[in-house]
Coordinates of C-alpha atoms in Angstrom, one line a residue:
Chain A
X280 CA 126.8 199.4 64.8
X281 CA 124.6 202.4 64.4
X282 CA 127.2 204.9 63.3
X283 CA 129.0 202.5 61.1
X284 CA 125.9 201.2 59.4
X285 CA 125.5 204.5 57.6
X286 CA 129.1 204.2 56.4
X287 CA 128.9 200.6 55.5
X288 CA 129.4 201.3 51.8
X289 CA 133.0 202.4 52.3
X290 CA 135.8 200.2 53.4
X291 CA 136.3 199.9 57.2
X292 CA 140.1 200.3 57.0
X293 CA 142.5 201.8 54.6
X294 CA 145.1 199.0 55.0
X295 CA 144.5 195.6 56.7
X296 CA 147.5 193.4 57.3
X297 CA 146.8 189.7 57.9
X298 CA 149.8 187.8 59.5
X299 CA 149.4 184.1 58.9
X300 CA 146.9 183.6 56.0
X301 CA 145.9 180.0 56.9
X302 CA 142.3 178.8 56.9
X303 CA 141.1 181.8 59.0
X304 CA 143.4 184.5 57.7
X305 CA 142.9 183.6 54.0
X306 CA 139.1 183.5 54.5
X307 CA 139.2 187.0 55.9
X308 CA 141.2 188.0 52.8
X309 CA 138.8 186.3 50.4
X310 CA 135.9 188.1 52.1
X311 CA 137.7 191.4 52.0
X312 CA 138.5 190.9 48.3
X313 CA 135.0 189.8 47.4
X314 CA 133.1 192.6 49.0
X315 CA 135.7 195.4 49.1
X316 CA 134.2 196.4 52.4
X317 CA 136.9 195.5 54.9
X318 CA 139.9 197.5 53.6
X319 CA 141.0 199.4 50.5
X320 CA 144.4 197.6 50.6
X321 CA 145.3 194.1 51.8
X322 CA 148.7 192.9 52.9
X323 CA 149.5 189.2 53.8
X324 CA 152.5 188.1 55.8
X325 CA 153.8 184.6 56.0
X326 CA 157.2 183.0 56.7
X327 CA 156.3 180.0 54.5
X328 CA 157.2 180.8 50.8
X329 CA 154.8 178.2 49.5
X330 CA 151.9 179.8 51.4
X331 CA 153.0 183.3 50.1
X332 CA 153.0 182.0 46.6
X333 CA 149.5 180.5 47.0
X334 CA 148.1 183.7 48.5
X335 CA 149.5 185.6 45.6
X336 CA 148.2 183.1 43.0
X337 CA 144.8 183.3 44.7
X338 CA 144.8 187.0 44.2
X339 CA 143.5 187.8 47.7
X340 CA 146.2 190.3 48.7
X341 CA 147.7 193.4 47.1
X342 CA 151.0 192.7 48.7
X343 CA 152.5 189.4 50.0
X344 CA 155.7 189.5 52.1
X345 CA 157.7 187.6 54.7
X346 CA 158.7 190.8 56.5
X347 CA 156.5 191.8 59.3
X348 CA 157.8 195.3 60.1
X349 CA 157.2 197.0 56.7
X350 CA 153.9 195.1 56.3
X351 CA 152.4 196.5 59.5
X352 CA 153.9 200.0 59.3
X353 CA 151.2 201.3 57.1
X354 CA 148.3 199.3 58.4
X355 CA 145.4 200.8 60.4
X356 CA 144.5 197.2 61.4
X357 CA 146.8 194.3 62.0
X358 CA 145.3 190.8 62.4
X359 CA 147.3 188.0 63.9
X360 CA 146.1 184.7 62.5
X361 CA 149.1 182.5 63.6
X362 CA 148.8 179.4 65.9
X363 CA 148.2 180.5 69.5
X364 CA 151.7 179.2 70.5
X365 CA 153.5 181.8 68.5
X366 CA 151.2 184.8 69.0
X367 CA 153.4 186.4 71.6
X368 CA 156.6 186.1 69.4
X369 CA 154.8 187.5 66.3
X370 CA 153.2 190.3 68.3
X371 CA 156.6 191.2 69.7
X372 CA 157.9 191.7 66.2
X373 CA 154.8 193.5 64.8
X374 CA 153.9 195.9 67.6
X375 CA 157.0 198.1 67.6
X376 CA 156.6 198.7 63.9
X377 CA 152.9 199.6 64.0
X378 CA 151.9 203.2 63.5
X379 CA 150.3 205.1 66.4
X380 CA 146.6 204.8 66.7
X381 CA 146.4 201.5 64.8
X382 CA 144.4 198.5 65.9
X383 CA 145.8 195.1 66.7
X384 CA 143.6 192.1 66.8
X385 CA 144.1 188.3 66.8
X386 CA 142.0 185.3 66.0
X387 CA 143.3 182.8 68.6
X388 CA 141.1 180.0 69.8
X389 CA 142.2 180.6 73.4
X390 CA 142.2 184.1 75.0
X391 CA 143.7 184.2 78.4
X392 CA 147.1 182.8 77.4
X393 CA 147.2 184.7 74.1
X394 CA 146.5 188.0 75.9
X395 CA 149.2 187.1 78.4
X396 CA 151.6 186.4 75.6
X397 CA 150.9 189.7 73.7
X398 CA 150.5 192.0 76.7
X399 CA 154.2 192.6 77.4
X400 CA 154.7 194.0 73.9
X401 CA 151.7 196.3 73.9
X402 CA 152.0 200.1 73.5
X403 CA 149.7 202.7 75.0
X404 CA 149.1 204.2 71.5
X405 CA 148.0 200.8 70.0
X406 CA 144.5 199.5 70.8
X407 CA 144.4 195.7 71.1
X408 CA 141.1 193.8 70.7
X409 CA 141.3 190.0 71.2
X410 CA 138.8 188.1 69.1
X411 CA 138.0 184.5 68.3
X412 CA 136.0 183.7 65.1
X413 CA 134.3 180.4 65.9
X414 CA 134.5 178.9 62.5
X415 CA 136.7 176.3 60.8
X416 CA 136.9 173.2 58.8
X417 CA 139.2 170.2 59.1
X418 CA 141.4 171.7 56.4
X419 CA 144.2 174.2 56.9
X420 CA 146.5 176.5 54.9
X421 CA 145.6 179.3 52.5
X422 CA 143.9 177.1 50.0
X423 CA 141.4 176.0 52.6
X424 CA 140.0 179.5 53.0
X425 CA 136.8 180.8 51.4
X426 CA 134.8 184.1 51.6
X427 CA 131.7 182.6 53.4
X428 CA 133.5 180.7 56.2
X429 CA 132.2 183.1 58.9
X430 CA 128.7 183.5 57.5
X431 CA 126.2 183.1 60.5
X432 CA 129.0 182.0 62.8
X433 CA 129.9 183.6 66.0
X434 CA 133.0 185.8 66.6
X435 CA 133.7 186.2 70.3
X436 CA 135.5 189.4 71.4
X437 CA 137.2 189.6 74.8
X438 CA 138.1 193.4 75.0
X439 CA 140.4 194.5 77.8
X440 CA 139.4 197.6 79.7
X441 CA 142.9 198.9 79.8
X442 CA 144.0 198.3 76.1
X443 CA 140.8 198.1 74.0
X444 CA 139.4 201.5 73.1
X445 CA 135.6 201.6 72.4
X446 CA 136.3 202.8 68.9
X447 CA 138.7 199.9 68.3
X448 CA 136.2 197.3 69.7
X449 CA 133.5 198.8 67.5
X450 CA 135.8 198.6 64.4
X451 CA 136.7 194.9 65.1
X452 CA 133.0 194.1 65.6
X453 CA 132.2 195.7 62.3
X454 CA 135.0 193.8 60.6
X455 CA 133.6 190.5 61.7
X456 CA 130.0 191.5 61.0
X457 CA 131.1 192.4 57.5
X458 CA 132.6 188.9 57.3
X459 CA 129.0 187.6 58.0
X460 CA 129.6 186.7 61.7
X461 CA 127.5 187.6 64.8
X462 CA 129.6 189.1 67.5
X463 CA 129.5 188.8 71.3
X464 CA 131.7 190.2 74.1
X465 CA 132.8 188.3 77.2
X466 CA 135.7 188.1 79.5
X467 CA 138.8 186.1 78.4
X468 CA 138.4 183.7 81.3
X469 CA 134.7 183.0 80.5
X470 CA 135.6 182.6 76.9
X471 CA 138.2 179.9 77.7
X472 CA 135.7 177.9 79.8
X473 CA 133.0 178.0 77.2
X474 CA 135.4 177.0 74.4
X475 CA 136.8 174.2 76.6
X476 CA 133.4 172.5 76.7
X477 CA 132.0 173.3 73.2
X478 CA 135.2 172.8 71.2
X479 CA 138.4 171.8 73.0
X480 CA 137.0 168.8 75.0
X481 CA 135.1 167.4 71.9
X482 CA 138.3 167.6 70.0
X483 CA 140.3 166.0 72.7
X484 CA 137.8 163.1 72.9
X485 CA 137.8 162.7 69.1
X486 CA 141.6 162.6 69.0
X487 CA 141.7 160.1 71.8
X488 CA 139.1 157.7 70.5
X489 CA 140.9 157.7 67.1
X490 CA 144.1 156.8 69.0
X491 CA 142.4 154.1 71.0
X492 CA 141.1 152.6 67.8
X493 CA 144.5 152.9 66.2
X494 CA 146.0 150.8 69.0
X495 CA 143.6 147.9 68.5
X496 CA 144.8 144.6 66.9
X497 CA 145.2 144.8 63.2
X498 CA 142.1 142.9 62.2
X499 CA 139.8 145.0 64.4
X500 CA 141.6 148.2 63.3
X501 CA 140.8 147.5 59.7
X502 CA 137.2 146.8 60.5
X503 CA 137.0 150.0 62.4
X504 CA 137.7 151.7 59.0
X505 CA 135.1 149.5 57.2
X506 CA 132.4 150.2 59.7
X507 CA 133.2 153.7 60.7
X508 CA 129.8 155.0 59.5
X509 CA 128.2 153.9 62.8
X510 CA 129.2 156.9 64.9
X511 CA 133.0 156.7 64.8
X512 CA 133.2 158.6 61.5
X513 CA 131.9 161.8 63.1
X514 CA 134.8 161.6 65.5
X515 CA 137.3 161.2 62.8
X516 CA 136.1 164.3 61.0
X517 CA 136.6 166.3 64.2
X518 CA 140.0 164.6 64.7
X519 CA 141.3 165.6 61.2
X520 CA 142.2 169.1 62.4
X521 CA 145.7 170.5 62.3
X522 CA 147.9 169.0 65.0
X523 CA 150.1 172.0 65.8
X524 CA 147.1 174.3 66.1
X525 CA 145.4 171.8 68.5
X526 CA 148.6 171.1 70.5
X527 CA 148.8 174.9 71.1
X528 CA 145.2 175.2 72.0
X529 CA 145.4 172.3 74.5
X530 CA 148.6 173.8 76.1
X531 CA 147.2 177.4 76.1
X532 CA 143.9 176.5 77.7
X533 CA 145.2 173.8 80.0
X534 CA 143.3 174.6 83.2
X535 CA 139.9 174.9 81.7
X536 CA 140.4 171.8 79.5
X537 CA 141.6 169.7 82.4
X538 CA 138.7 170.8 84.5
X539 CA 136.2 170.0 81.8
X540 CA 137.9 166.6 81.1
X541 CA 137.8 165.8 84.8
X542 CA 134.1 166.5 85.0
X543 CA 133.6 164.5 81.8
X544 CA 135.6 161.6 83.2
X545 CA 133.6 161.5 86.4
X546 CA 130.4 161.3 84.3
X547 CA 131.8 158.6 82.0
X548 CA 132.8 156.6 85.0
X549 CA 129.3 157.0 86.5
X550 CA 127.9 155.7 83.2
X551 CA 130.3 152.8 83.2
X552 CA 129.2 151.9 86.7
X553 CA 125.5 152.1 85.7
X554 CA 126.2 149.8 82.8
X555 CA 128.1 147.3 85.0
X556 CA 125.3 147.2 87.6
X557 CA 122.4 147.5 85.0
X558 CA 121.1 150.8 86.5
X559 CA 118.6 151.4 83.6
X560 CA 117.1 154.5 85.1
X561 CA 120.5 156.3 85.3
X562 CA 121.4 155.3 81.8
X563 CA 118.1 156.5 80.3
X564 CA 118.3 159.7 82.3
X565 CA 121.7 160.6 80.9
X566 CA 120.7 159.7 77.4
X567 CA 117.6 161.9 77.7
X568 CA 119.8 164.8 78.7
X569 CA 121.7 164.5 75.5
X570 CA 118.4 164.5 73.5
X571 CA 117.2 167.6 75.4
X572 CA 120.4 169.5 74.4
X573 CA 119.9 168.3 70.8
X574 CA 116.3 169.5 70.8
X575 CA 117.3 172.9 72.3
X576 CA 119.9 173.2 69.5
X577 CA 117.2 172.5 66.9
X578 CA 114.9 175.1 68.4
X579 CA 117.9 177.5 68.3
X580 CA 118.4 176.7 64.6
X581 CA 121.9 175.6 65.5
X582 CA 121.6 172.0 64.4
Chain B
X1143 CA 124.8 134.6 45.5
X1144 CA 125.4 132.7 42.2
X1145 CA 122.2 130.7 42.2
X1146 CA 120.1 133.5 43.6
X1147 CA 121.5 136.1 41.1
X1148 CA 119.8 134.3 38.3
X1149 CA 116.5 134.4 40.2
X1150 CA 116.9 138.0 41.3
X1151 CA 113.9 139.2 39.3
X1152 CA 111.6 137.2 41.5
X1153 CA 110.9 137.9 45.1
X1154 CA 113.2 136.2 47.6
X1155 CA 110.3 135.1 49.9
X1156 CA 106.7 134.5 49.6
X1157 CA 105.8 136.2 52.9
X1158 CA 108.1 138.3 55.0
X1159 CA 106.9 139.3 58.5
X1160 CA 108.6 142.2 60.2
X1161 CA 108.1 142.4 64.0
X1162 CA 108.8 146.0 65.2
X1163 CA 108.6 148.3 62.2
X1164 CA 110.6 151.2 63.7
X1165 CA 113.4 152.9 61.8
X1166 CA 115.1 149.7 60.6
X1167 CA 112.0 147.5 60.2
X1168 CA 110.0 150.1 58.3
X1169 CA 113.0 150.8 56.1
X1170 CA 113.1 147.2 55.1
X1171 CA 109.3 147.4 54.3
X1172 CA 109.8 150.5 52.3
X1173 CA 112.5 148.8 50.3
X1174 CA 110.5 145.6 49.9
X1175 CA 107.5 147.7 48.7
X1176 CA 109.5 149.8 46.3
X1177 CA 111.3 147.1 44.5
X1178 CA 109.0 144.1 45.0
X1179 CA 112.1 142.0 45.3
X1180 CA 112.1 140.9 48.9
X1181 CA 108.7 139.2 49.3
X1182 CA 105.4 138.9 47.5
X1183 CA 103.5 139.7 50.7
X1184 CA 104.5 141.9 53.7
X1185 CA 103.2 141.6 57.2
X1186 CA 104.0 144.1 60.0
X1187 CA 103.5 143.4 63.7
X1188 CA 103.6 146.0 66.4
X1189 CA 102.1 146.3 69.9
X1190 CA 101.8 150.1 69.6
X1191 CA 98.5 151.0 67.9
X1192 CA 99.9 154.4 66.7
X1193 CA 102.8 152.7 65.0
X1194 CA 100.4 150.1 63.4
X1195 CA 98.2 152.9 62.0
X1196 CA 101.3 154.8 60.6
X1197 CA 102.6 151.6 58.9
X1198 CA 99.1 151.1 57.4
X1199 CA 98.8 154.7 56.3
X1200 CA 102.3 154.6 54.7
X1201 CA 101.1 151.6 52.7
X1202 CA 104.3 149.6 53.3
X1203 CA 102.6 146.3 54.5
X1204 CA 99.8 144.2 53.2
X1205 CA 98.7 143.3 56.7
X1206 CA 99.3 145.1 60.0
X1207 CA 98.5 143.3 63.3
X1208 CA 99.4 143.2 66.9
X1209 CA 99.2 139.4 67.1
X1210 CA 102.5 137.7 66.6
X1211 CA 101.3 134.1 66.2
X1212 CA 99.1 134.4 63.1
X1213 CA 101.5 136.9 61.6
X1214 CA 104.4 134.5 61.6
X1215 CA 102.4 131.3 60.9
X1216 CA 102.5 131.8 57.1
X1217 CA 105.9 133.6 56.8
X1218 CA 108.9 131.9 55.2
X1219 CA 111.0 134.7 56.8
X1220 CA 110.4 136.4 60.2
X1221 CA 112.6 139.4 61.0
X1222 CA 112.8 140.7 64.6
X1223 CA 113.4 144.5 64.6
X1224 CA 112.5 145.1 68.2
X1225 CA 115.0 146.7 70.8
X1226 CA 117.6 144.1 71.8
X1227 CA 116.3 144.0 75.4
X1228 CA 113.0 142.4 74.3
X1229 CA 114.4 140.1 71.5
X1230 CA 114.2 137.0 73.7
X1231 CA 110.6 137.6 74.8
X1232 CA 109.4 138.4 71.3
X1233 CA 111.2 135.3 69.9
X1234 CA 109.6 133.1 72.6
X1235 CA 106.2 134.2 71.3
X1236 CA 107.0 134.0 67.6
X1237 CA 109.1 130.8 67.2
X1238 CA 106.4 128.3 68.4
X1239 CA 104.0 129.7 65.8
X1240 CA 106.4 129.6 62.9
X1241 CA 106.0 127.0 60.1
X1242 CA 108.7 124.3 59.7
X1243 CA 111.6 125.3 57.5
X1244 CA 111.0 129.0 57.9
X1245 CA 113.9 131.4 58.5
X1246 CA 114.2 133.6 61.6
X1247 CA 116.5 136.6 61.6
X1248 CA 117.0 139.7 63.7
X1249 CA 118.5 143.2 63.3
X1250 CA 119.9 143.7 66.8
X1251 CA 122.9 145.9 67.3
X1252 CA 124.5 143.5 69.7
X1253 CA 124.8 139.8 68.9
X1254 CA 126.1 137.7 71.8
X1255 CA 123.3 138.6 74.2
X1256 CA 120.6 138.6 71.6
X1257 CA 121.6 135.1 70.5
X1258 CA 121.7 134.0 74.2
X1259 CA 118.2 135.4 74.6
X1260 CA 116.8 133.7 71.5
X1261 CA 118.6 130.4 71.7
X1262 CA 116.3 128.8 74.4
X1263 CA 113.3 129.2 72.1
X1264 CA 114.9 127.8 68.9
X1265 CA 113.5 124.8 67.1
X1266 CA 115.5 122.3 65.0
X1267 CA 113.2 122.9 62.1
X1268 CA 113.8 126.7 62.1
X1269 CA 117.0 128.2 60.8
X1270 CA 118.1 131.3 62.7
X1271 CA 120.5 133.8 61.1
X1272 CA 121.5 136.7 63.4
X1273 CA 122.2 139.9 61.5
X1274 CA 123.0 143.6 62.2
X1275 CA 122.4 146.2 59.5
X1276 CA 124.8 149.0 60.3
X1277 CA 122.6 151.9 59.4
X1278 CA 120.5 154.4 61.2
X1279 CA 119.7 158.0 61.8
X1280 CA 119.0 159.8 65.0
X1281 CA 115.2 159.4 64.3
X1282 CA 113.1 156.5 65.3
X1283 CA 109.6 155.0 64.7
X1284 CA 107.9 153.9 61.4
X1285 CA 107.9 157.5 60.0
X1286 CA 111.7 157.6 60.2
X1287 CA 112.1 154.7 57.7
X1288 CA 113.0 155.1 54.0
X1289 CA 113.9 152.7 51.2
X1290 CA 117.5 153.7 50.8
X1291 CA 118.6 153.6 54.4
X1292 CA 120.8 150.5 53.8
X1293 CA 122.3 151.6 50.5
X1294 CA 126.0 151.0 50.5
X1295 CA 126.0 150.3 54.2
X1296 CA 127.2 147.1 55.8
X1297 CA 125.1 144.3 57.2
X1298 CA 127.0 142.0 59.5
X1299 CA 125.8 138.4 59.8
X1300 CA 126.9 136.2 62.7
X1301 CA 125.6 132.8 61.6
X1302 CA 125.7 129.9 64.1
X1303 CA 127.1 126.6 63.0
X1304 CA 124.4 124.7 64.8
X1305 CA 121.3 126.7 63.8
X1306 CA 122.0 128.6 60.6
X1307 CA 121.7 126.5 57.5
X1308 CA 123.8 127.5 54.5
X1309 CA 120.6 128.1 52.5
X1310 CA 119.2 130.4 55.2
X1311 CA 122.4 132.3 55.5
X1312 CA 122.4 132.8 51.8
X1313 CA 118.8 134.0 51.8
X1314 CA 119.4 136.5 54.5
X1315 CA 122.5 137.8 52.7
X1316 CA 120.4 138.2 49.6
X1317 CA 117.7 140.0 51.5
X1318 CA 120.2 142.6 52.7
X1319 CA 122.0 142.9 49.4
X1320 CA 118.6 143.5 47.8
X1321 CA 118.2 146.3 50.4
X1322 CA 121.4 147.8 48.9
X1323 CA 123.8 146.7 51.7
X1324 CA 127.1 144.9 51.6
X1325 CA 127.2 141.8 53.8
X1326 CA 130.0 140.2 55.9
X1327 CA 130.1 137.2 58.2
X1328 CA 131.9 137.2 61.5
X1329 CA 131.5 135.5 65.0
X1330 CA 129.1 137.1 67.4
X1331 CA 131.9 137.9 69.9
X1332 CA 134.0 139.6 67.3
X1333 CA 131.0 141.6 66.1
X1334 CA 130.4 142.9 69.6
X1335 CA 133.9 144.1 70.0
X1336 CA 134.0 145.8 66.7
X1337 CA 130.7 147.5 67.3
X1338 CA 131.8 148.5 70.8
X1339 CA 134.6 150.7 69.3
X1340 CA 132.9 151.9 66.1
X1341 CA 129.5 152.6 67.5
X1342 CA 128.7 152.0 71.1
X1343 CA 131.7 153.8 72.7
X1344 CA 131.2 156.9 70.4
X1345 CA 127.6 157.0 71.5
X1346 CA 128.5 156.6 75.1
X1347 CA 131.0 159.5 74.9
X1348 CA 128.4 161.6 73.0
X1349 CA 125.7 161.0 75.6
X1350 CA 128.2 161.7 78.4
X1351 CA 129.5 165.0 77.1
X1352 CA 126.0 166.3 76.5
X1353 CA 125.2 165.4 80.1
X1354 CA 128.4 167.1 81.3
X1355 CA 127.4 170.3 79.4
X1356 CA 123.9 170.0 80.8
X1357 CA 125.3 170.1 84.3
X1358 CA 127.2 173.3 83.8
X1359 CA 126.0 176.6 85.4
X1360 CA 123.1 178.2 83.5
X1361 CA 124.9 180.9 81.7
X1362 CA 127.6 178.6 80.4
X1363 CA 125.0 176.0 79.5
X1364 CA 123.1 178.5 77.3
X1365 CA 126.3 179.5 75.7
X1366 CA 127.1 175.9 74.9
X1367 CA 123.9 175.9 72.8
X1368 CA 124.9 179.2 71.1
X1369 CA 128.4 178.0 70.2
X1370 CA 127.7 174.4 69.6
X1371 CA 128.9 174.5 66.0
X1372 CA 132.6 174.3 67.2
X1373 CA 132.7 170.5 67.5
X1374 CA 130.1 169.9 70.2
X1375 CA 127.2 169.8 67.7
X1376 CA 128.5 166.6 66.1
X1377 CA 128.3 165.0 69.5
X1378 CA 124.7 166.1 70.0
X1379 CA 123.7 164.6 66.7
X1380 CA 125.0 161.2 67.8
X1381 CA 123.4 161.7 71.2
X1382 CA 120.0 162.3 69.8
X1383 CA 119.4 158.6 69.3
X1384 CA 116.6 156.6 71.0
X1385 CA 117.2 156.1 74.8
X1386 CA 115.6 152.7 75.2
X1387 CA 117.4 151.3 72.2
X1388 CA 120.7 152.6 73.6
X1389 CA 120.1 151.5 77.1
X1390 CA 119.5 148.0 75.8
X1391 CA 122.6 148.1 73.7
X1392 CA 124.8 149.3 76.6
X1393 CA 123.4 146.6 78.9
X1394 CA 123.6 143.9 76.2
X1395 CA 127.1 144.5 75.2
X1396 CA 128.4 145.4 78.6
X1397 CA 131.7 143.6 78.7
X1398 CA 133.0 144.8 75.3
X1399 CA 131.8 148.4 76.0
X1400 CA 133.4 148.5 79.5
X1401 CA 136.7 147.2 78.0
X1402 CA 136.8 149.8 75.2
X1403 CA 135.8 152.5 77.7
X1404 CA 138.6 151.5 80.0
X1405 CA 141.1 151.6 77.2
X1406 CA 139.7 155.0 76.1
X1407 CA 139.9 156.4 79.6
X1408 CA 143.5 155.3 80.0
X1409 CA 144.3 157.1 76.8
X1410 CA 142.3 160.2 77.8
X1411 CA 144.2 160.3 81.1
X1412 CA 147.5 160.0 79.3
X1413 CA 146.5 163.0 77.1
X1414 CA 145.5 165.0 80.2
X1415 CA 148.9 164.2 81.8
X1416 CA 150.6 165.3 78.6
X1417 CA 148.6 168.6 78.6
X1418 CA 149.4 169.2 82.3
X1419 CA 153.1 168.6 81.7
X1420 CA 153.3 170.3 78.3
X1421 CA 154.5 167.1 76.6
X1422 CA 154.2 168.5 73.0
X1423 CA 155.5 165.4 71.3
X1424 CA 153.0 163.1 72.9
X1425 CA 150.1 165.4 72.1
X1426 CA 151.1 165.8 68.4
X1427 CA 151.6 162.1 68.1
X1428 CA 148.1 161.3 69.3
X1429 CA 146.6 163.9 67.1
X1430 CA 148.5 162.6 64.1
X1431 CA 147.0 159.2 64.7
X1432 CA 143.6 160.6 64.5
X1433 CA 144.5 162.2 61.2
X1434 CA 145.9 158.9 59.8
X1435 CA 142.6 157.1 60.6
X1436 CA 140.7 159.9 58.8
X1437 CA 143.0 159.7 55.8
X1438 CA 142.5 155.9 55.7
X1439 CA 138.8 156.4 55.8
X1440 CA 139.0 158.9 52.9
X1441 CA 141.1 156.4 50.9
X1442 CA 138.5 153.7 51.7
X1443 CA 135.7 156.1 50.5
X1444 CA 134.1 155.9 53.9
X1445 CA 134.3 159.6 54.8

């Protein structure tokens, strides 16, 4: 950041094109508009006319279009904010139209499969820097975005030795830091394992318990709603996230998620066995571990 | 409530004795002290000298003692707020010392096993009304209590045809309503099934995922703490609850919890299979159910 810090009162890019201004993309646009520090000119691309109208009405882009090619042709940075399942397809349309020397980045929640999907379309004169801003709410679409979504959150970068120039990595880091985020580099594989346990598995468990409750007999099901405050409600908040986005994440990070779910299931079965056989020490030990993690979070100011 | 409503400007009881002034018990005392509407005189009993001192310093009881027998002898209502694993033992000490016509109630999170534990000590001249205020935080002990803990929360009553007089049920309902809670009657068995899905299973899953994360290699484990905001953090909040209390709940409601966990595990395995075989429709359907439950909660003003 040293060189860029001195230049931090000028926009980072001339033209930033955001493809897919949903929760994440529109929050970047809000931030860019609010501070004027990301780009002099903002272009938003979406194939949904309602979303385009909302972005225009919100006043968070200078141009709004459905046509990818002209929208990326003048950009010095193109950010893909579409669901991970269509990243490859959108990149294949965007990359051939990009100008030489431009930067391509994405905000996908999984990295190995997104990189695999985008890689075939890459050009040697385009620098690609995969990124994942770890922020979100249970809401989606352009109206869900806001300028401070990334404040004090992490953005993980998984730069590729062969396609991510140092200058491009530094620019994408600056972009996210100017959005308020802290940045960290790691390999795509490690990223996917970490996200499997901190985000994907919790979501899978939350979706599942909501489904399990939904299958109960009618009377009990209605009481689940009445008495949700006792723990269940926290799961429903997690489970309220966008289905297509999460379907794509589960399918894109399949191996890491299945591995973490298998570990979790072993542990849940061990807990079930301890309950069945009244193994108090085991139960208390496992509960104590949960409390330790919570205490560490509080010490880390993450809770 | 009709008769009692007219008398709602006078205390419900002359003397209320709370045995075990932890989070729940001390919150009842705070409420009783604040409004003066539960009892004219408040007695707190605890075998932990530190807790007794804290209750005394907080000024939420007129008498604080470690001796159960004298503390219950003058009470017209005795409330057991101890962990469910010691309910039977404490009841066996308290009941013989209670005065004829007095009411016994408890606040245990499981009902079938607590009732089984208390039943052998019951006397025909004592009315026992099992109850479960569905409120709590991740904190425990007398310092965790506050007067509004039960505001707009449910208190479930599981009256027993043979030991709960109508007048006693009505008095315990009034007590909880004066604490700000809504009350509902159901059978002990039904209560335990409902709580298994809305509270006990979510806690079991939260404890388990924290343990699973704790078992990961050191680097990943530390990153789990860094990136916890992405869903995992909500689980750690649930998992921060008191270990002894939860051990007792799991052991006391064993059958219902194991049944709900078995259903959940089947559903999680079905989700794993759908991910492995890329069954998009199944995944989206299960996620959609979670969203429906969330929407129902919002319509119910529970979220």
